CSV table of C-alpha atoms and ligand atoms in Angstrom, one decimal:
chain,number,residue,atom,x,y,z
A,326,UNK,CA,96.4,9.0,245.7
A,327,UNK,CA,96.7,8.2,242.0
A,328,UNK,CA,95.2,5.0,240.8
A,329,UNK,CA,97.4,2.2,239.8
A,330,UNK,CA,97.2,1.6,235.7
A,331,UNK,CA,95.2,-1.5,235.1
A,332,UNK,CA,97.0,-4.6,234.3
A,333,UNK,CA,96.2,-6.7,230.9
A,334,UNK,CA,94.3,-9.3,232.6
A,335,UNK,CA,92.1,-6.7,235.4
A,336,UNK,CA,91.4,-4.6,232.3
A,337,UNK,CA,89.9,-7.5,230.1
A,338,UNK,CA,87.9,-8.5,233.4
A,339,UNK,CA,86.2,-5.5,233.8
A,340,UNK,CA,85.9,-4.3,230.6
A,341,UNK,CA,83.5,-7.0,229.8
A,342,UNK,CA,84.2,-6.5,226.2
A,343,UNK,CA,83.9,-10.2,225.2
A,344,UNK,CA,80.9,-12.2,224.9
A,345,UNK,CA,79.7,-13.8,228.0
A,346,UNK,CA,80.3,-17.7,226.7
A,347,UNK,CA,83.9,-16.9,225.5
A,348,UNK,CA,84.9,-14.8,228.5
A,349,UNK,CA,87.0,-17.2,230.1
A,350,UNK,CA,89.4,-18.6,227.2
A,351,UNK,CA,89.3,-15.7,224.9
A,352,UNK,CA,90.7,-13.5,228.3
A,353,UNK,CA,93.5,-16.3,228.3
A,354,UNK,CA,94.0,-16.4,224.8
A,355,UNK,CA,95.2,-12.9,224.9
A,356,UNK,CA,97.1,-13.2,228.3
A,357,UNK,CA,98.6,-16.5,226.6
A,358,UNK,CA,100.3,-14.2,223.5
A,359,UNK,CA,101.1,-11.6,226.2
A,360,UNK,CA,103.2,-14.2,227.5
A,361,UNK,CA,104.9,-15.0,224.2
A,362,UNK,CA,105.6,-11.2,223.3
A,363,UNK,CA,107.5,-11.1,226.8
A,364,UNK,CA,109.9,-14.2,225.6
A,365,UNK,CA,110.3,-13.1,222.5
A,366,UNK,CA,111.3,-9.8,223.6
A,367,UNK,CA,113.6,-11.3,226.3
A,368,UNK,CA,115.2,-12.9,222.9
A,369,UNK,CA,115.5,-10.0,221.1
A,370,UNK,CA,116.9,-8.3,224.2
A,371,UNK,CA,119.9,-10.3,224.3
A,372,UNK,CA,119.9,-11.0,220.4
A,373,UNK,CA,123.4,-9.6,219.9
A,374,UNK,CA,125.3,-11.6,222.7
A,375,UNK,CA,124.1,-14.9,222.7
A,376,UNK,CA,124.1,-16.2,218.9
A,377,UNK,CA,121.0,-15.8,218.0
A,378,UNK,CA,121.6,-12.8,214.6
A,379,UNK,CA,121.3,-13.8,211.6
A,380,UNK,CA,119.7,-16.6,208.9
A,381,UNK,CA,119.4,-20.5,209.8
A,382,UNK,CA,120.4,-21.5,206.5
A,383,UNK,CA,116.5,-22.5,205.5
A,384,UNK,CA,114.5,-20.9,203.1
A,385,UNK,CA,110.6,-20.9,204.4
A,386,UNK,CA,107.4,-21.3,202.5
A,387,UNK,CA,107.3,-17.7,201.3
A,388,UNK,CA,110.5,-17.9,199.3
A,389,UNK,CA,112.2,-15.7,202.5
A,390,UNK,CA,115.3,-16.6,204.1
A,391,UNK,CA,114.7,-17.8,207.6
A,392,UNK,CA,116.1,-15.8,210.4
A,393,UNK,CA,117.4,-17.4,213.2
A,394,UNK,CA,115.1,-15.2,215.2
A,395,UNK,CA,112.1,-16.1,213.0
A,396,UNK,CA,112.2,-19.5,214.0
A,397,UNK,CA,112.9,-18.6,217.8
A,398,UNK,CA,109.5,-16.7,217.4
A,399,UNK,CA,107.6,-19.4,216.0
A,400,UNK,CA,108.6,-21.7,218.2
A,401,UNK,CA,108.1,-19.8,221.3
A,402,UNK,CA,104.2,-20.1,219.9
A,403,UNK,CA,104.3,-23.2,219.0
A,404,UNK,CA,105.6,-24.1,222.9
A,405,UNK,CA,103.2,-21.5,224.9
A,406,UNK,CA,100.1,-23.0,223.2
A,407,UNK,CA,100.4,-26.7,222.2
A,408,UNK,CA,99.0,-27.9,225.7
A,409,UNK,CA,96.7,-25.0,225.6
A,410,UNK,CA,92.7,-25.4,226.4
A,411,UNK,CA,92.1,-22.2,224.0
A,412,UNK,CA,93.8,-23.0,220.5
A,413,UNK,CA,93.3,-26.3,218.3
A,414,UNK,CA,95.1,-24.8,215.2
A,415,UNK,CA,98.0,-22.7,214.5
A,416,UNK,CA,98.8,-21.4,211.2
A,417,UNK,CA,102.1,-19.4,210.9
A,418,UNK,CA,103.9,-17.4,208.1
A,419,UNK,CA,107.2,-19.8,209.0
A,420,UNK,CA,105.4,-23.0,208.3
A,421,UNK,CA,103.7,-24.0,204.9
A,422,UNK,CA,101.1,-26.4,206.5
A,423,UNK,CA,99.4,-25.2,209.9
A,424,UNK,CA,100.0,-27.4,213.2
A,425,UNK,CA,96.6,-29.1,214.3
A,426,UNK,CA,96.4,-29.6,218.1
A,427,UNK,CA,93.8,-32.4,218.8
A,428,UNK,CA,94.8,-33.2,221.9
A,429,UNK,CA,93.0,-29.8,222.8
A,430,UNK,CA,90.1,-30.4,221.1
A,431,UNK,CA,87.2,-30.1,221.3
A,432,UNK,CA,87.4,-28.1,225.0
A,433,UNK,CA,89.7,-25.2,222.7
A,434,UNK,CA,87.8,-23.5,220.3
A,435,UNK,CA,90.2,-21.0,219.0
A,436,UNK,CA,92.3,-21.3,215.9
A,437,UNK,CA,95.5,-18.8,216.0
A,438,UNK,CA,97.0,-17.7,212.7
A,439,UNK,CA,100.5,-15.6,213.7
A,440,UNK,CA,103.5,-13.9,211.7
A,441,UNK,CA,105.9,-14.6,214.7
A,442,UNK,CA,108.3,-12.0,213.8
A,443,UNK,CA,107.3,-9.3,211.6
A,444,UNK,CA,110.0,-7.1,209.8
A,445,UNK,CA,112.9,-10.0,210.6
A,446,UNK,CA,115.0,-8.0,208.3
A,447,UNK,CA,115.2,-5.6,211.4
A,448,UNK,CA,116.9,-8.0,213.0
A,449,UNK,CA,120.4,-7.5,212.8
A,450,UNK,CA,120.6,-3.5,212.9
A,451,UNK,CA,118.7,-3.4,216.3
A,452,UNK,CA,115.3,-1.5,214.8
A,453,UNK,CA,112.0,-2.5,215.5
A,454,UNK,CA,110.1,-5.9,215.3
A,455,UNK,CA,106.7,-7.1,215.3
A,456,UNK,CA,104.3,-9.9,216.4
A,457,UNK,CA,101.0,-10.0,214.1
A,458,UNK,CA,97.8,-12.3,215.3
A,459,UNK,CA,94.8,-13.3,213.9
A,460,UNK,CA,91.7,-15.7,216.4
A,461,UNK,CA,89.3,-17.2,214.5
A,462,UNK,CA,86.2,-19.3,215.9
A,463,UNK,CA,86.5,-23.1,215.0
A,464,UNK,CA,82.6,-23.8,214.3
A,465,UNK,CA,82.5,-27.1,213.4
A,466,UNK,CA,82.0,-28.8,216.4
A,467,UNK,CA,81.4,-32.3,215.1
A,468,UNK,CA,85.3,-32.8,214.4
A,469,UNK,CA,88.7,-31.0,214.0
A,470,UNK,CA,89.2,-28.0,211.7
A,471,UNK,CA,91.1,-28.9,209.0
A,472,UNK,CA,93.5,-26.4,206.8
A,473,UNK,CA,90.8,-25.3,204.6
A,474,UNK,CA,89.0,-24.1,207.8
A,475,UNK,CA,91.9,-21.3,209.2
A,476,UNK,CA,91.6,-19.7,205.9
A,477,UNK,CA,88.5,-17.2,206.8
A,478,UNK,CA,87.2,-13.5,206.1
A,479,UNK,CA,88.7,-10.9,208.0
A,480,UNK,CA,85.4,-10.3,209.2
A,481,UNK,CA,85.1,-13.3,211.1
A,482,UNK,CA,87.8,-12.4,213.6
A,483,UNK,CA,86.9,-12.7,216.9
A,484,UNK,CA,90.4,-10.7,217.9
A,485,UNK,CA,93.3,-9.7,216.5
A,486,UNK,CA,96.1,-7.4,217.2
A,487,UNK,CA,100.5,-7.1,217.9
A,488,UNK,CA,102.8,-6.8,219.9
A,489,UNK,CA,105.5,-4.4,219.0
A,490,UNK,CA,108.9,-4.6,220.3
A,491,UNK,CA,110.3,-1.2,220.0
A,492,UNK,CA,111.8,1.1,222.2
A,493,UNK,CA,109.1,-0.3,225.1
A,494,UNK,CA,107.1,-3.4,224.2
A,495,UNK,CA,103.5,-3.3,223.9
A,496,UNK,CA,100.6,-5.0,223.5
A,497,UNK,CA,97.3,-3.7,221.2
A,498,UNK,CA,94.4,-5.4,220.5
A,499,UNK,CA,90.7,-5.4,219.3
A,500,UNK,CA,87.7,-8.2,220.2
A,501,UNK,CA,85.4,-5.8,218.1
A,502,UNK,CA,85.0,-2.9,220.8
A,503,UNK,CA,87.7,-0.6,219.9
A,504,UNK,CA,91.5,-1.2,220.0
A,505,UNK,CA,93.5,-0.8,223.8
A,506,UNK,CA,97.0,-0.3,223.9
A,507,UNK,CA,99.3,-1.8,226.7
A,508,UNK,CA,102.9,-1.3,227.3
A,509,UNK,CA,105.1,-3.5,229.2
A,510,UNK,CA,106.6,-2.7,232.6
A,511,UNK,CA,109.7,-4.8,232.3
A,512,UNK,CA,110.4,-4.3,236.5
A,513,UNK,CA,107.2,-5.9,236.8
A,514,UNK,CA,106.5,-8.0,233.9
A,515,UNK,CA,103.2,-7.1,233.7
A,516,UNK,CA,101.3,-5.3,230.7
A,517,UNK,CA,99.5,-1.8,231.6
A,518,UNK,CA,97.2,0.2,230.3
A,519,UNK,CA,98.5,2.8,228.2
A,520,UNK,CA,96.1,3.9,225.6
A,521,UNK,CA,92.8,3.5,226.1
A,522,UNK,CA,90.4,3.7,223.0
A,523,UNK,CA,93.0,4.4,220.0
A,524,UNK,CA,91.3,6.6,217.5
A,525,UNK,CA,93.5,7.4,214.6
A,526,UNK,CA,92.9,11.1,213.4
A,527,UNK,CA,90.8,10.7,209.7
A,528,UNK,CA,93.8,12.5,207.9
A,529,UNK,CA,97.6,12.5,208.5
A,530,UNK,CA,101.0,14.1,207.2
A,531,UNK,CA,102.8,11.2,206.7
A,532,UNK,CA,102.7,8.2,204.3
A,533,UNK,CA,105.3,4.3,204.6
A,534,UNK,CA,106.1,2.5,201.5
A,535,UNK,CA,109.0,1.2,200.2
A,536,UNK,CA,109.5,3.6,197.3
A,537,UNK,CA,112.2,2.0,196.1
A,538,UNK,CA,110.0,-0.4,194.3
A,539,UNK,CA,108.2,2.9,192.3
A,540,UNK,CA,109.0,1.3,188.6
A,541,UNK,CA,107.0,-1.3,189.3
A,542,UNK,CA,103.8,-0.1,190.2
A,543,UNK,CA,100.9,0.9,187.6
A,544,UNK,CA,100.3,4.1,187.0
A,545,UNK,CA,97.5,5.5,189.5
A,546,UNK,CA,100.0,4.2,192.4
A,547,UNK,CA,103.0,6.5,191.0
A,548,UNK,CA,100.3,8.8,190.4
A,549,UNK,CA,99.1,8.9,194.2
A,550,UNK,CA,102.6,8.8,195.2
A,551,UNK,CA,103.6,11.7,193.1
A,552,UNK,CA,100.3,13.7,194.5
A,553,UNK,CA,101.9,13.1,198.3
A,554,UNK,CA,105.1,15.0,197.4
A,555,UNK,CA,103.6,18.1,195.8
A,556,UNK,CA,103.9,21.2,197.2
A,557,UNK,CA,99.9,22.2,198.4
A,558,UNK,CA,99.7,23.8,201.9
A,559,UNK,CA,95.9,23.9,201.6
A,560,UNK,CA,95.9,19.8,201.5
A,561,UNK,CA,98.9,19.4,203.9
A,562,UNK,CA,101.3,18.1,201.1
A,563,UNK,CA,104.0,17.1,200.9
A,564,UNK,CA,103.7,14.1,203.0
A,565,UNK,CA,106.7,13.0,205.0
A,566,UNK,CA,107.6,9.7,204.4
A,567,UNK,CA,108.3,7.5,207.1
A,568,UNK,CA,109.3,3.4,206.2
A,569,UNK,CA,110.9,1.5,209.0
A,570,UNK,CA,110.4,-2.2,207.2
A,571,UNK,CA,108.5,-3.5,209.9
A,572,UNK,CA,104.9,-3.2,209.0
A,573,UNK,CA,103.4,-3.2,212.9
A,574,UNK,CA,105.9,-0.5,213.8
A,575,UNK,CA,104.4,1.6,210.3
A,576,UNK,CA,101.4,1.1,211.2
A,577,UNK,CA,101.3,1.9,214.6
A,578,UNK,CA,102.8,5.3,214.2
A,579,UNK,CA,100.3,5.6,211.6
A,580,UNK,CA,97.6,4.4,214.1
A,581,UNK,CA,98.6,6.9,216.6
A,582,UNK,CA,99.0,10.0,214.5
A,583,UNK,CA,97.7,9.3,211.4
A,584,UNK,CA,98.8,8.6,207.7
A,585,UNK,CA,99.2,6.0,205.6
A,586,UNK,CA,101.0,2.8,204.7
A,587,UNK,CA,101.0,1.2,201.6
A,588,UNK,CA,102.4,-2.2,200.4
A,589,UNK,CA,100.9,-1.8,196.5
A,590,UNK,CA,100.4,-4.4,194.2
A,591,UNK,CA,103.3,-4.5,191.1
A,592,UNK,CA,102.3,-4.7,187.7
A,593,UNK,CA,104.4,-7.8,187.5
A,594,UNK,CA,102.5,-9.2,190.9
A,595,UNK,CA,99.4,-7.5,191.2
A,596,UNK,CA,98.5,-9.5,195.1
A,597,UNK,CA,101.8,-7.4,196.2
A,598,UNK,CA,103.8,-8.4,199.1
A,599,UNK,CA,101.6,-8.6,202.6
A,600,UNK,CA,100.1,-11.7,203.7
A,601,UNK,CA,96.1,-11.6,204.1
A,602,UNK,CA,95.1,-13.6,207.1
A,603,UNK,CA,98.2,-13.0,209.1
A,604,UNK,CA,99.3,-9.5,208.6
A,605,UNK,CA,96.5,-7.8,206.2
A,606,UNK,CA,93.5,-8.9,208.1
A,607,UNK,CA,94.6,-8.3,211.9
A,608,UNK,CA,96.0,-5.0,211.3
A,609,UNK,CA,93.1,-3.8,209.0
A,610,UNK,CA,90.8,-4.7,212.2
A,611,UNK,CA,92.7,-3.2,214.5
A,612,UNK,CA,92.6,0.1,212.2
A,613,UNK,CA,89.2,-0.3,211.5
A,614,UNK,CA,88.1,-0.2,215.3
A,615,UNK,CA,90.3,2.7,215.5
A,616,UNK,CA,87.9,4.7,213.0
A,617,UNK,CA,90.5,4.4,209.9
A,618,UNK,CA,90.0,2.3,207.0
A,619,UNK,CA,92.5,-0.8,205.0
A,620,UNK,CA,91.7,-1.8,201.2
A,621,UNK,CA,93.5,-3.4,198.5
A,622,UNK,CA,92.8,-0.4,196.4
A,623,UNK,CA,89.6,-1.4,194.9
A,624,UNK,CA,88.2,-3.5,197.7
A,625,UNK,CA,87.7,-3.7,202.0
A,626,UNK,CA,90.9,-5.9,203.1
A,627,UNK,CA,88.4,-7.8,205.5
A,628,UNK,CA,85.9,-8.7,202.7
A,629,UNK,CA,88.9,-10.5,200.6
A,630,UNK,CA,87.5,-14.4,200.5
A,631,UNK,CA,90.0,-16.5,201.9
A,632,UNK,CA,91.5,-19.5,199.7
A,633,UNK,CA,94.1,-20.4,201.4
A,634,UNK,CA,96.6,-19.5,204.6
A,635,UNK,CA,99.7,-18.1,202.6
A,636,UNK,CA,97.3,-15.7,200.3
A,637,UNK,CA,99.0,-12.4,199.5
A,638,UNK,CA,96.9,-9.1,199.1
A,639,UNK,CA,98.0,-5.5,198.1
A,640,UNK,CA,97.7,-3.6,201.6
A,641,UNK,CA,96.6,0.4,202.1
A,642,UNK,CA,96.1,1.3,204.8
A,643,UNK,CA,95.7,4.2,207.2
A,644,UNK,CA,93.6,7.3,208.1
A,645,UNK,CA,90.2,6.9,206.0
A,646,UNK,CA,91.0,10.1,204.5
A,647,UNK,CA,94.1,9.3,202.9
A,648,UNK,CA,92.8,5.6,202.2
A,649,UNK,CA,90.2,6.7,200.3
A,650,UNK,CA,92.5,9.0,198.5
A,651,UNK,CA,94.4,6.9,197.3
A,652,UNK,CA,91.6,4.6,196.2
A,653,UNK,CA,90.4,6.8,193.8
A,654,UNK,CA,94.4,7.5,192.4
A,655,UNK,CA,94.3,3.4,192.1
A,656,UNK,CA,91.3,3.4,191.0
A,657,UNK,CA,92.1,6.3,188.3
A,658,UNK,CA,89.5,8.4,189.9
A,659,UNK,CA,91.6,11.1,189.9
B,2007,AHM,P1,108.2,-10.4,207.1
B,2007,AHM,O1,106.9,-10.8,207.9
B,2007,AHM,O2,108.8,-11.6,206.4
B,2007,AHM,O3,109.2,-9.6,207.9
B,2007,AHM,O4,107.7,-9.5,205.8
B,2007,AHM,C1,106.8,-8.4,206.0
B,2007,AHM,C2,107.6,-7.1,206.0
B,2007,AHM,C3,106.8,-6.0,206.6
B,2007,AHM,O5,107.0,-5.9,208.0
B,2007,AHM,C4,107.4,-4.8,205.9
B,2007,AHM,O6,106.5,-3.7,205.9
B,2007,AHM,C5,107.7,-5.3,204.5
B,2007,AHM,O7,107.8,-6.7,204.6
B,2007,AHM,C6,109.0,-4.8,204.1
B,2007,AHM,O8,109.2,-5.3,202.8
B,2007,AHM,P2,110.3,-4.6,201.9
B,2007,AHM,O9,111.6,-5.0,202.4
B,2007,AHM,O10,110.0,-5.1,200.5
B,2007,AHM,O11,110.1,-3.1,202.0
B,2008,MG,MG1,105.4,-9.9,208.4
């Protein structure tokens, strides 16, 4: 008889991945946001019949137009884990100033930083959307974490990872032991194991970027671009280009079969569009575990200091082929 897949939470168990003192709330840290990608993709579900489409009228911290949905996301969050014993902060993309939970504290030692809903311009054509998150360690331990605190080095993640709400929901994730992939049996509600130990391939056909922002980038960037659509069968060029607008959905393609994605930086605004510790640094951990590579162009994504919560960063990121390719176009290498 075939064996039943293993379920988020009997996967974690065994797996034994985490560190022995944070087994406990780390496990239901990630179990917790499993929960939230199952409301939010109950929401999105039913987007189109109940009233939910659409902007709220607000305009949010980035400058963005809030979606309706946006705010659904963040508050689905904000609900799951503020009576929570793992999280004590929560920093989001929707809110300028994170929310500090000290009724948690000190027993919750985790502090969340989450773009709720990633690509929300998807949200009224029915195309794919995203959930980004980011766990960092609080390690002062003699009182709360303040703002300054959440902004940290990729490289102090303890995990990171997104859900994807496509044409099946799932669930990936690294704690620093590879990245797992876990799709969502909706007759069930539970998450199984679907792809074990992602590896993305070190070189791919394909590259995402929104290209209709090519007269503003310097000049290595058009030159890499132009160097993708050449005719070379010996390299595998051209590329095909592939650009959904939601960066998880880019990058998970790009994850599974290899590529790239690029969000440059503009002459005009050289930290480009992606934020660091919400979208840059989660994803470029996840890709990183998977044997591929993320950089701003002339530096690691997860070595970027921190200053602050809202910091942008130019984002490439992909097989460590093509990354480093690029790099040296950027870099006018080549
Ligand atoms: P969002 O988090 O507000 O949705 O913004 C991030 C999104 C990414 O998902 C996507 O890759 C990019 O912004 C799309 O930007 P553009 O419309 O400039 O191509
Ligand atoms: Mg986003």
């Amino acid at each position: 008889m075939g064996q039943f897949p293993l379920t988020l939470g009997r996967f974690i168990a065994q797996k034994q991945e985490i560190p022995p003192g944070a087994a406990g709330e780390l496990s239901s840290l990630l179990t917790q946001i499993g929960l939230v990608g199952k409301l939010i993709a109950q929401d999105l579900r039913r987007a189109g019949l109940i009233d939910i489409l659409g902007t709220t009228g607000e305009i949010n911290v980035q400058g963005e137009a809030v979606k309706k949905l946006d705010e659904i996301a963040n508050k689905t969050f904000l609900k799951v884990f503020h009576h929570s014993e793992q999280v004590c902060a929560l920093a989001s993309e929707e809110m300028e100033k994170p929310v500090l939970l000290p009724e948690n504290w000190p027993q919750a030692q985790y502090m969340l930083l989450i773009d709720p809903l990633d690509g929300s311009s998807n949200t009224d054509c029915n195309m794919p959307l995203g959930t980004i998150f980011s766990v960092v360690k609080s390690e002062r331990k003699a009182r709360m974490p303040t703002e300054d605190d959440l902004a940290r080095k990729g490289t102090e993640q303890v995990a990171a990872g997104y859900l994807l709400y496509g044409s099946s929901t799932m669930l990936v994730y690294t704690v620093g032991q590879g990245v797992h992939g876990f799709t969502l049996e909706p007759n069930i509600g539970e998450y199984l194991l679907s792809h074990a130990q992602i590896r993305i391939p070190v070189r791919g056909k394909i590259y995402g970027a929104n290209e209709g922002n090519y007269h503003k980038w310097p000049g290595g960037t058009k030159k890499y671009f132009d160097y993708l659509k050449d005719k070379d069968a010996a390299t595998g060029r051209p590329y095909s280009g592939r650009y959904s607008g939601c960066l998880v959905a880019d990058v998970h393609r790009i994850l599974l079969s290899g590529g790239i994605y690029l969000y440059p930086g503009e002459l005009d605004k050289p930290e480009g569009k992606l934020r660091l510790l919400y979208e840059a640094n989660p994803l470029a951990w996840v890709v990183e575990q998977a044997g591929g590579k993320a950089s701003t162009g002339t530096m690691r994504i997860l070595d970027v200091e921190a200053k602050q919560i809202h910091q942008r960063v130019p984002l490439i990121i992909g097989s460590a082929n093509d990354v480093c390719d690029a790099e040296e176009f950027i870099q006018g290498r080549r």
